[in-house]
Coordinates of C-alpha atoms in Angstrom, one line a residue:
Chain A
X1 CA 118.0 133.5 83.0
X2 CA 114.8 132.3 84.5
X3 CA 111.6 129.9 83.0
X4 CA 108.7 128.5 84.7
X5 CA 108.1 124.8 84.1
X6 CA 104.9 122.6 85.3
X7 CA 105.1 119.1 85.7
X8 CA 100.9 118.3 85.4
X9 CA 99.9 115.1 86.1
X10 CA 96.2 113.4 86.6
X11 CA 97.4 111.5 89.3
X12 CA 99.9 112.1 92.1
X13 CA 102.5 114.1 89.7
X14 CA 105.3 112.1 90.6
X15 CA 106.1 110.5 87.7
X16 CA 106.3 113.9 85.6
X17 CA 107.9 115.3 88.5
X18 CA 110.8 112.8 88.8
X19 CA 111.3 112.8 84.6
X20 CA 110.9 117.1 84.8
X21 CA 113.9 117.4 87.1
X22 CA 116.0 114.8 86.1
X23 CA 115.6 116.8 82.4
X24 CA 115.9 120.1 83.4
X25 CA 118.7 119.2 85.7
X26 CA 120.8 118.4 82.5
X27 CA 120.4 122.6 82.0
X28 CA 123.0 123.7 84.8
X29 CA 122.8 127.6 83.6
X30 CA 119.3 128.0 84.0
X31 CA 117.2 129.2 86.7
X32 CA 113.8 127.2 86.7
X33 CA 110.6 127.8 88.6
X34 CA 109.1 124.9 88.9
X35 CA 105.7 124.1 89.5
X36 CA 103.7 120.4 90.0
X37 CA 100.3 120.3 89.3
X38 CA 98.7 117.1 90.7
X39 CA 95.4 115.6 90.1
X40 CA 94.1 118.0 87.0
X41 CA 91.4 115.5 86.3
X42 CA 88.4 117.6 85.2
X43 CA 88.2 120.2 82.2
X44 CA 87.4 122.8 84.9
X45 CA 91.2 122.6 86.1
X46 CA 92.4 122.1 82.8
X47 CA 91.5 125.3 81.8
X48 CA 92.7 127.2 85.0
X49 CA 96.1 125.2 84.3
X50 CA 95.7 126.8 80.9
X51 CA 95.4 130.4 82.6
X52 CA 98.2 130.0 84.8
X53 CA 100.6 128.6 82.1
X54 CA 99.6 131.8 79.8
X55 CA 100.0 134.1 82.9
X56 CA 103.4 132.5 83.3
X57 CA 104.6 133.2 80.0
X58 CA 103.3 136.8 79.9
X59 CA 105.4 137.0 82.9
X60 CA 108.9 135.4 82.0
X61 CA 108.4 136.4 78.3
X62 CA 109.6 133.2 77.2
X63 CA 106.8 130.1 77.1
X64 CA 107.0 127.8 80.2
X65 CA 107.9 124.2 79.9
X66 CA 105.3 121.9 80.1
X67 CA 105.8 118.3 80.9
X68 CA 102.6 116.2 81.4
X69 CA 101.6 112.5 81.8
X70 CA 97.9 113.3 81.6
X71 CA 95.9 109.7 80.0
X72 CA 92.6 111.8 78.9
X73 CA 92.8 113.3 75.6
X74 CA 90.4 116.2 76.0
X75 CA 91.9 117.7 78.7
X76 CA 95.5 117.0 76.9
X77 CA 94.4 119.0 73.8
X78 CA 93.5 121.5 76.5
X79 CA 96.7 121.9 78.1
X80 CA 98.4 121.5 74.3
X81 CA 96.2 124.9 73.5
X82 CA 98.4 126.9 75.9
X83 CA 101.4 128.8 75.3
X84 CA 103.7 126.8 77.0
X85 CA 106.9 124.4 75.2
X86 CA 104.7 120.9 75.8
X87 CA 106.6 117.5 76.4
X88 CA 103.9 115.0 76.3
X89 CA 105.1 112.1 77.8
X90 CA 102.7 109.3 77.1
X91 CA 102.1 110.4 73.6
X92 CA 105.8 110.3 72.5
X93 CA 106.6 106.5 74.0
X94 CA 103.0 104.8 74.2
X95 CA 102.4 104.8 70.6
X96 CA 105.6 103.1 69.7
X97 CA 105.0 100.7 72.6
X98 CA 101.5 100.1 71.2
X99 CA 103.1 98.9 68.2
X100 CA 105.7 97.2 70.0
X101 CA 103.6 95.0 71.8
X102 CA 100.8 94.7 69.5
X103 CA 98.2 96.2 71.9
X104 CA 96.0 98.7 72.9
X105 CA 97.3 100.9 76.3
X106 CA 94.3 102.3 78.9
X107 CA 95.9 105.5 77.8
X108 CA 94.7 105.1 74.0
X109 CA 91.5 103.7 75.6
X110 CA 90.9 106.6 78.0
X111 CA 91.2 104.4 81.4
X112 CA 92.9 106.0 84.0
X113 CA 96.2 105.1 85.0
X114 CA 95.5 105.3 88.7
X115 CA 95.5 101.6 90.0
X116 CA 95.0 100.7 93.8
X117 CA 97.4 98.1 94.4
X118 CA 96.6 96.9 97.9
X119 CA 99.3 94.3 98.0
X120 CA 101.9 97.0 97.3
X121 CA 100.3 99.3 99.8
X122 CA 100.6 96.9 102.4
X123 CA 103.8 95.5 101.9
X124 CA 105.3 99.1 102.5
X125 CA 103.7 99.6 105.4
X126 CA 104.7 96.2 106.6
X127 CA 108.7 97.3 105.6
X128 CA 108.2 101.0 107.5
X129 CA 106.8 99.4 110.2
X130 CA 109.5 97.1 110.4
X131 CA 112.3 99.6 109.8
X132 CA 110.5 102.0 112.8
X133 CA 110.7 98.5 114.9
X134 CA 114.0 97.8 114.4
X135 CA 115.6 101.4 114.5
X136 CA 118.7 102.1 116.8
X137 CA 119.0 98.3 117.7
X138 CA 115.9 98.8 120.1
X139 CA 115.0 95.3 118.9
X140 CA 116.6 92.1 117.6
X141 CA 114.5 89.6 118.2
X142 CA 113.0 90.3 114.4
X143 CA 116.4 90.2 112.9
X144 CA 115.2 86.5 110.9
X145 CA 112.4 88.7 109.1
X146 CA 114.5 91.5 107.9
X147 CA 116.4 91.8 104.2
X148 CA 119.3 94.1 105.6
X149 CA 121.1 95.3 108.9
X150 CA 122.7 98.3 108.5
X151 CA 125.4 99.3 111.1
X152 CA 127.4 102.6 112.0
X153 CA 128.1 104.7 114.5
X154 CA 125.3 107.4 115.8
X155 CA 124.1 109.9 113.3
X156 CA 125.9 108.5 109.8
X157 CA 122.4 107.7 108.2
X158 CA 121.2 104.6 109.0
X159 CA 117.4 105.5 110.1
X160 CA 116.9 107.6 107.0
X161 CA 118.5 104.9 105.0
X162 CA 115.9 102.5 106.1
X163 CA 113.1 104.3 105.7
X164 CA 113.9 104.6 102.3
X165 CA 114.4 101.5 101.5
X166 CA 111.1 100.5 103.2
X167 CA 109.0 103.0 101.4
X168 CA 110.9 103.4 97.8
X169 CA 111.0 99.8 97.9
X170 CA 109.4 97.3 100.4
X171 CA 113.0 96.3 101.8
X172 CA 112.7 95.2 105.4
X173 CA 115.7 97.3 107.0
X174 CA 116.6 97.3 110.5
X175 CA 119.4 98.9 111.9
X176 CA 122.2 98.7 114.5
X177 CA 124.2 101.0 116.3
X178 CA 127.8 100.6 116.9
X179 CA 128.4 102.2 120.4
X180 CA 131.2 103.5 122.5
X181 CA 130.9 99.7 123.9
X182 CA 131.2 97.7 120.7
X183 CA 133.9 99.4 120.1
X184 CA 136.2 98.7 122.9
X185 CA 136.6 94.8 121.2
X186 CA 137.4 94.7 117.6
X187 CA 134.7 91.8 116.8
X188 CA 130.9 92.0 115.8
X189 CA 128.7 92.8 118.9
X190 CA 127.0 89.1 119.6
X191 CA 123.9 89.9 119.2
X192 CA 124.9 90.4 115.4
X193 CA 127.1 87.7 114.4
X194 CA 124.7 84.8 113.5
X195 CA 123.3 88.0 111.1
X196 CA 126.7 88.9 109.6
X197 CA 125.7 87.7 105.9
X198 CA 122.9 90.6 106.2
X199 CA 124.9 93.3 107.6
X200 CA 126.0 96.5 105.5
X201 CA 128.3 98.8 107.1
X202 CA 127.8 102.9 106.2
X203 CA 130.8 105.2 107.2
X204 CA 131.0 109.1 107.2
X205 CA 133.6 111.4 106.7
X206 CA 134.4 112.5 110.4
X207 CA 134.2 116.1 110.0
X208 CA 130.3 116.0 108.4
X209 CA 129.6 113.7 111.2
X210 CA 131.0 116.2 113.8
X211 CA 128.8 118.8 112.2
X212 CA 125.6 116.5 112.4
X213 CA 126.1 115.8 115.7
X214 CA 126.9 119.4 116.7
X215 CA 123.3 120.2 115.5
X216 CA 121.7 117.6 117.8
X217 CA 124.0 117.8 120.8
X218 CA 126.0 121.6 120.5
X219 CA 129.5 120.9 122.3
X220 CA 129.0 117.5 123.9
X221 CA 131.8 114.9 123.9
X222 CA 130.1 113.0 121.7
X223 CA 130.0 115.9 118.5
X224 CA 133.8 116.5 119.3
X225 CA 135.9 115.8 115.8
X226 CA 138.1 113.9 118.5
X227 CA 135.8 111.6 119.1
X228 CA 134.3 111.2 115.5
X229 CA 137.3 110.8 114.6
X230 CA 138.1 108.0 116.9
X231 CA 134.4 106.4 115.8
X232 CA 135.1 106.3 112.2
X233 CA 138.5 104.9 112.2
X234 CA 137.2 102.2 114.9
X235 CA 134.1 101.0 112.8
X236 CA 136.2 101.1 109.5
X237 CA 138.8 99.0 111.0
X238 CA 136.1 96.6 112.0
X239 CA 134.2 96.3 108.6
X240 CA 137.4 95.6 107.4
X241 CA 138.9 92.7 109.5
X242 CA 134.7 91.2 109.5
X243 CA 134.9 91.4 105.8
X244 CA 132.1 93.2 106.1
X245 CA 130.7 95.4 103.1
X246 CA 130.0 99.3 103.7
X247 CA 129.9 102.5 101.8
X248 CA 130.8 106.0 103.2
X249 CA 128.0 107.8 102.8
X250 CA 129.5 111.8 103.0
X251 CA 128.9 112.6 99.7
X252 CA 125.9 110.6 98.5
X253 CA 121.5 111.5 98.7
X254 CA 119.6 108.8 100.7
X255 CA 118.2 107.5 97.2
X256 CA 122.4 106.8 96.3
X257 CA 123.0 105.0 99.2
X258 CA 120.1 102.7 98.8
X259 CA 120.1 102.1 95.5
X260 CA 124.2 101.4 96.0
X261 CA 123.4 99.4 98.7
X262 CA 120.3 97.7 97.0
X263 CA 122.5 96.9 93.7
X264 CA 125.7 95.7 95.5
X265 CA 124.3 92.9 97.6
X266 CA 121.9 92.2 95.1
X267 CA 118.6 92.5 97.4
X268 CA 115.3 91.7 95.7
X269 CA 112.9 94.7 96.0
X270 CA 109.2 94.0 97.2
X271 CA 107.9 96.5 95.4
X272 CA 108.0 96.8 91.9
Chain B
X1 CA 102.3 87.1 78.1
X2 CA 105.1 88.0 79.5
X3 CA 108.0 90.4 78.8
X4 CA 111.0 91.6 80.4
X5 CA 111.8 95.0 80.9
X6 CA 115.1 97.0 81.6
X7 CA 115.2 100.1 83.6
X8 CA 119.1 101.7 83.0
X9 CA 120.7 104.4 84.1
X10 CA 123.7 105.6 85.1
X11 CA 122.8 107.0 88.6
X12 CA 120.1 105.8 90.8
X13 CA 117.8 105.2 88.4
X14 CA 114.6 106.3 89.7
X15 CA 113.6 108.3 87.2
X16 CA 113.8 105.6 84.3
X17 CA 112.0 103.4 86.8
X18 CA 109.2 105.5 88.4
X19 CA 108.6 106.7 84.4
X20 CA 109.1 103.2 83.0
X21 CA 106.6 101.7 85.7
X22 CA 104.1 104.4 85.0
X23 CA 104.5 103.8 81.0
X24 CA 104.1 99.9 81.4
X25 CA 100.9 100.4 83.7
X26 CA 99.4 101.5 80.7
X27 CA 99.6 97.9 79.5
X28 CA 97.5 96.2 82.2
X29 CA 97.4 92.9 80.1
X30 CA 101.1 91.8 79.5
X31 CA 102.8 90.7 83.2
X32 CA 106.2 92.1 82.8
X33 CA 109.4 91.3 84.4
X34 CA 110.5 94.6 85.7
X35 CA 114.6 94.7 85.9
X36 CA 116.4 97.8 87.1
X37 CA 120.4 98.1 86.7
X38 CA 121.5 101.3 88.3
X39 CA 124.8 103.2 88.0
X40 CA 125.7 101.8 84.6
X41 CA 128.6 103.5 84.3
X42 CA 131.5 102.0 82.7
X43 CA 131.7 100.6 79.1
X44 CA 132.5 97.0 80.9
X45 CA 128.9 97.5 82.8
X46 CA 127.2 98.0 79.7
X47 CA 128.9 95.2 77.9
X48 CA 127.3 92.9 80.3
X49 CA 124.0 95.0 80.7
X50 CA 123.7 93.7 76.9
X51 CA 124.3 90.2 77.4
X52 CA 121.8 89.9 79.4
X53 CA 119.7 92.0 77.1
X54 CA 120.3 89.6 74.9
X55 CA 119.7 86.7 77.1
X56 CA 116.1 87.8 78.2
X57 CA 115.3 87.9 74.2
X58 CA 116.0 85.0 73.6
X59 CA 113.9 83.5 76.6
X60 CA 111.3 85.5 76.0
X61 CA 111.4 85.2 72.3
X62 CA 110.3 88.9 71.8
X63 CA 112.5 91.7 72.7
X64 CA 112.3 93.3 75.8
X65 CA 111.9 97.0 76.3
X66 CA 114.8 98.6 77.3
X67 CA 114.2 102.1 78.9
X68 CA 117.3 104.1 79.7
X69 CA 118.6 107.4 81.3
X70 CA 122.2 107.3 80.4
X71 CA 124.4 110.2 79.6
X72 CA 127.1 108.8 78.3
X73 CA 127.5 108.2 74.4
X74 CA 129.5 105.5 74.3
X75 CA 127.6 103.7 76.7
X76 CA 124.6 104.8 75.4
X77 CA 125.6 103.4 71.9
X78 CA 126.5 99.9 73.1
X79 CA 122.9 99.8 74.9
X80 CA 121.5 100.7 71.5
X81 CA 123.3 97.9 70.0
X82 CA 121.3 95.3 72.1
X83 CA 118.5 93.2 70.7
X84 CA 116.0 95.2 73.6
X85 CA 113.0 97.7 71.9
X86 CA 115.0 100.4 73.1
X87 CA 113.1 103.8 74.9
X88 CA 115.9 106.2 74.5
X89 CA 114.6 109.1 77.4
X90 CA 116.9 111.9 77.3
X91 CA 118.0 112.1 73.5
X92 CA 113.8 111.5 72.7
X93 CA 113.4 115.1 75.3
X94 CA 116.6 116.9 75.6
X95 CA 117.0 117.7 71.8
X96 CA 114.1 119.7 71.4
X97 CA 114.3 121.6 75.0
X98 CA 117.8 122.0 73.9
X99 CA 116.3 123.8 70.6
X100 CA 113.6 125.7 73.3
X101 CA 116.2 127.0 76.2
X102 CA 118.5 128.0 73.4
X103 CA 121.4 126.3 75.2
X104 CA 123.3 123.4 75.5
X105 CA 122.7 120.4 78.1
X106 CA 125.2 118.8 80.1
X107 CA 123.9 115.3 78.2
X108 CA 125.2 116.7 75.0
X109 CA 128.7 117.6 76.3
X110 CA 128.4 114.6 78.3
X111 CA 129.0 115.5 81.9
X112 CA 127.0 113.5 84.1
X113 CA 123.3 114.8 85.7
X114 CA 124.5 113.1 89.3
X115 CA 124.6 116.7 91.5
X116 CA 125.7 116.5 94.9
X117 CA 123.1 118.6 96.8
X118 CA 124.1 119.3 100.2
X119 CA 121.2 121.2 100.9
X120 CA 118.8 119.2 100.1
X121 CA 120.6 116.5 101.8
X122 CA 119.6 118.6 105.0
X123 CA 116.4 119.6 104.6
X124 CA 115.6 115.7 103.9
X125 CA 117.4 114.5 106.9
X126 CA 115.7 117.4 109.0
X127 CA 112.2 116.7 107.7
X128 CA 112.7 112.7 108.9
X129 CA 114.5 113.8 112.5
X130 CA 111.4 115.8 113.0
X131 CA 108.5 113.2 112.0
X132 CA 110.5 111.1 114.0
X133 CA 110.5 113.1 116.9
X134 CA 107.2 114.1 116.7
X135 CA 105.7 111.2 115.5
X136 CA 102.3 109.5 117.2
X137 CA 102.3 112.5 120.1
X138 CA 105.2 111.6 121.9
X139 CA 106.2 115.5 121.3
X140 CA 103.8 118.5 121.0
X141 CA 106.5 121.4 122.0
X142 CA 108.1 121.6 117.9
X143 CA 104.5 121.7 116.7
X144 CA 105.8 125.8 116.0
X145 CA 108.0 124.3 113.7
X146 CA 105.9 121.5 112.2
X147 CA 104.2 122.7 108.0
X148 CA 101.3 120.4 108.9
X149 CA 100.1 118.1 111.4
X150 CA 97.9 115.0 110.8
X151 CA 95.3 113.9 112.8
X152 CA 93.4 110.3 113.2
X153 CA 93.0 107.3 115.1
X154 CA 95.7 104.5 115.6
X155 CA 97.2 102.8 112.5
X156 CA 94.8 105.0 110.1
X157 CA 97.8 105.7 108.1
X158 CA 99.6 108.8 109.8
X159 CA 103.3 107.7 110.5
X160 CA 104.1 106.4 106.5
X161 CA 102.1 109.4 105.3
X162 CA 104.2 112.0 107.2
X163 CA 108.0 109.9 106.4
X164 CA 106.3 110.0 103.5
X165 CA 106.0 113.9 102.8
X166 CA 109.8 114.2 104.7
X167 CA 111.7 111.7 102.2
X168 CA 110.0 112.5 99.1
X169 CA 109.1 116.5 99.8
X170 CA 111.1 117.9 102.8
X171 CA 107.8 118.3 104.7
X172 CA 107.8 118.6 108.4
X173 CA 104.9 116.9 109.1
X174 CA 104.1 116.2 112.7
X175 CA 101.6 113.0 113.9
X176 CA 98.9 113.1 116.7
X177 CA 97.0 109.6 117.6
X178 CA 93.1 110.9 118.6
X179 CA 93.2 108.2 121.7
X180 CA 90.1 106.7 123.0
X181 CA 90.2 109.5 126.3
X182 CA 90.0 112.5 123.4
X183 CA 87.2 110.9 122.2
X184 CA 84.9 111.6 125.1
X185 CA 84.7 115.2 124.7
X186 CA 83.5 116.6 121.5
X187 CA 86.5 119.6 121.5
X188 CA 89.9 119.2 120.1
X189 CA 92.6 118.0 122.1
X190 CA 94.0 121.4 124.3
X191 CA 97.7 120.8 123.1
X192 CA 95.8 120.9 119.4
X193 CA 93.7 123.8 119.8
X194 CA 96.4 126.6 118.8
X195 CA 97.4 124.8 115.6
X196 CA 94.1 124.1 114.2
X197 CA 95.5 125.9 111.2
X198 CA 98.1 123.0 110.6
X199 CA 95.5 119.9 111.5
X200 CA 94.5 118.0 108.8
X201 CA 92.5 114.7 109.3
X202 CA 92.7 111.2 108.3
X203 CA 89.9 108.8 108.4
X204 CA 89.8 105.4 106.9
X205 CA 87.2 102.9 106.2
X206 CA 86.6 100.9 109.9
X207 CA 86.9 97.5 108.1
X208 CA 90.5 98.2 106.8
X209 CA 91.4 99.3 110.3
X210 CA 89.9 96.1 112.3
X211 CA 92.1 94.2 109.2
X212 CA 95.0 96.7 109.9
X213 CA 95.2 96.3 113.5
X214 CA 94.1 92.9 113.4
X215 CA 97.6 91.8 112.2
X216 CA 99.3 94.1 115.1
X217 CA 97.0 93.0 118.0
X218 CA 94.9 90.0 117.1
X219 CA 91.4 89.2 118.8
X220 CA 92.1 92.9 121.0
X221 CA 89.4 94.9 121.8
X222 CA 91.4 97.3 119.8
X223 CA 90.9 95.4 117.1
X224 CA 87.5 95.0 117.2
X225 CA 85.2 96.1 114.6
X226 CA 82.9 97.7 116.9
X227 CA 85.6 99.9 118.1
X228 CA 87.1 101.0 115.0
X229 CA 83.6 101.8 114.0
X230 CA 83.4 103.8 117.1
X231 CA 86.3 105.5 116.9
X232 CA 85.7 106.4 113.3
X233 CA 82.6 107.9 113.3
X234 CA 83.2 110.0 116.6
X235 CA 86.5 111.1 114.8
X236 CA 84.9 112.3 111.4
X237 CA 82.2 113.8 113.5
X238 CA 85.0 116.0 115.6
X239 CA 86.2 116.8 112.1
X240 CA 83.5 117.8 110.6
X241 CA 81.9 119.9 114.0
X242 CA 85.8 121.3 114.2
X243 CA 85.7 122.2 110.2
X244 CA 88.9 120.6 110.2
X245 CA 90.2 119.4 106.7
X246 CA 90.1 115.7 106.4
X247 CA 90.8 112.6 103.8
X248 CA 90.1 109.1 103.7
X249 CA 92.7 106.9 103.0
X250 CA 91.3 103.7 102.4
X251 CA 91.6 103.6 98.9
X252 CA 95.0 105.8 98.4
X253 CA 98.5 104.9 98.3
X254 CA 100.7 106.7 100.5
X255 CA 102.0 108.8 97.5
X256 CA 98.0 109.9 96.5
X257 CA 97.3 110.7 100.4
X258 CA 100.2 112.7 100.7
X259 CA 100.4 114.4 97.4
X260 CA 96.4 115.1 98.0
X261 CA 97.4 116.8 101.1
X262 CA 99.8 119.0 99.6
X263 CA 98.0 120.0 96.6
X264 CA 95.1 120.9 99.0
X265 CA 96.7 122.9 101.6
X266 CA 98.6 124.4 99.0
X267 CA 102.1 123.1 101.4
X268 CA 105.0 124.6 100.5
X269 CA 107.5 121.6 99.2
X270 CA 111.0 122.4 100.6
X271 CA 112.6 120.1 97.8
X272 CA 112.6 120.7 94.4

């Protein structure tokens, strides 16, 4: 079974994107298409939505889904004249909001929703910039400025990690490699241990972190499950005798591991 | 006037936050206290997600809203018992796309909506090793590889933008700097000429720039207003003689300049 869905939005389409797939995720049998349609802020693209929508459901034979968080009203009425299954997402929670809070919202007033937050905007860039200067341990003099030092060993997520932190949510992230070095004494490299109360291990089955490395480096010593193997069980080991907290990342998204990370040491977001 | 708000879920939860953020924009007179409690999960969690429900209404003296994504009933139920004005997301949407797919979701047989995605997992983590590796020109041999490559001077905006399109979309975007020396001659860059289909440009406001890279390099001639203004104008003018694509970022958030890019290349997103 297939059906087209569109997530429109008048802005970036994120929101309705996010809400669209974490509802029709909830529908394991079915096959969707899915389809985000940002910025449809005139009545001219309104009405070629409108076209594609019908041509959609002529198509499938069943009406599209159509999830939308569009704030004016004429091109809502628009879209609501197609033949797709509308969810209208501002309609069904601003009103009893409205109510709730005894006021008016720019959406019943027309105003876009589209606000330029500067402060936010640079606050991310400051946290990306800082997690790009402080990736891999090529730096530690900055280690004072930053929210979070994540440590492993090569390849089990920490750069990714960080960059999602910085971007999802203004966290200042650096991170540190644990090398073949560190790992020949069971204590903290010195360069971390005036940080310890900021460290946050992350761990990695040993056979997914063969395979990652395999991609990078095919047949080197250092993709070898021997030597993953040996890795994992050293750095474990050491979070464990450090009292150190970590989380094995194998089966998690980057968005679990920060928001595990995030909600277990209790780190304040910049960005909200 | 000032109310608290509660974003719940049981997994991440970045949907009930990027859709509670978005509905509470709306409200741009009432400063709110934005609180999000991820993987609420247990019937203990919720017990003390409650209390402090509770807590916050009693501060406040007016109920705070209390927008959740959880699949669980039970939990669900004990969240509904709370003193919180209470946005109940998936039983508000899923009933009536239940009603319209002709099927049942996994919310109303209670299974949880966290999917282990090992694909994507890849694609993401492909998409971030390859702005990585080919961020700021370091790298032009993967450009084959790259879906798009952006274009502009120094600190205009390219390195968040392209992490950007890799975290949230699975985009390989690729990042050249247009350096002071490519400036002199009116032509593309050589190693640019043969992708001119994946260039797009970004320009910013020469102001914001001098402020920008003020804060990396104070009093520099780099810094200077006269040379951003340079730089600028002989960049938009290669764009514009090249018939390159091109957006100004000054006034966008990384999500608008990205998702702008995408809707108007027409990029193909590798996650859905």
């Amino acid at each position: 079974m297939k059906r087209t869905a569109f997530f429109i939005s008048d802005g970036t389409g994120i929101t309705a994107e996010t809400l669209g797939n974490s509802l029709l995720s909830q529908f394991e049998g079915i096959k969707f298409n899915k389809i985000t349609l940002p910025y449809i802020d005139t009545v001219e693209k309104a009405r070629t939505t409108v076209e594609r929508i019908n041509a959609a459901c002529a198509e499938d034979g069943e009406p599209p889904i159509v999830l939308d968080t569009i704030v004016d009203e004429e091109i809502r009425e628009l879209l609501a004249s197609s033949n797709g299954f509308k969810i209208d997402v501002f309609s069904t929670f601003l009103k009893p909001l409205e109510k709730e809070l005894k006021t008016h919202s720019s959406y019943t007033v027309g105003k876009s929703h589209g606000i330029i937050e500067m402060n936010r905007y640079k606050d991310r860039i400051d946290s990306v910039n800082f997690a790009l200067d402080n990736d891999d341990g090529a730096r530690t003099q900055q280690y004072d400025r930053a929210d979070i030092i994540l440590v492993g060993v090569s390849r089990c997520g920490k750069t990714p990690t960080c960059l999602y932190m910085a971007l999802q949510f203004g966290v200042r992230a650096a991170n540190y490699p644990l090398t073949d070095e560190d790992m020949e004494s069971p204590r903290l490299p010195e360069v971390l241990q005036r940080y310890r109360h900021k460290l946050y291990g992350l761990t990695i089955d040993p056979f997914q972190l063969a395979a990652i490395r395999h991609e990078r480096r095919p047949n080197s010593r250092y993709a070898s499950l021997d030597q993953c193997d040996f890795e994992i069980r050293t750095v474990e080991r050491l979070f464990q005798q450090q009292d150190l907290p970590f989380i094995n990342t194998t089966n998690f998204s980057i968005e679990e591991i920060s928001t595990r990370i995030i909600a277990h040491t209790g780190l304040i977001r910049r960005l909200n």
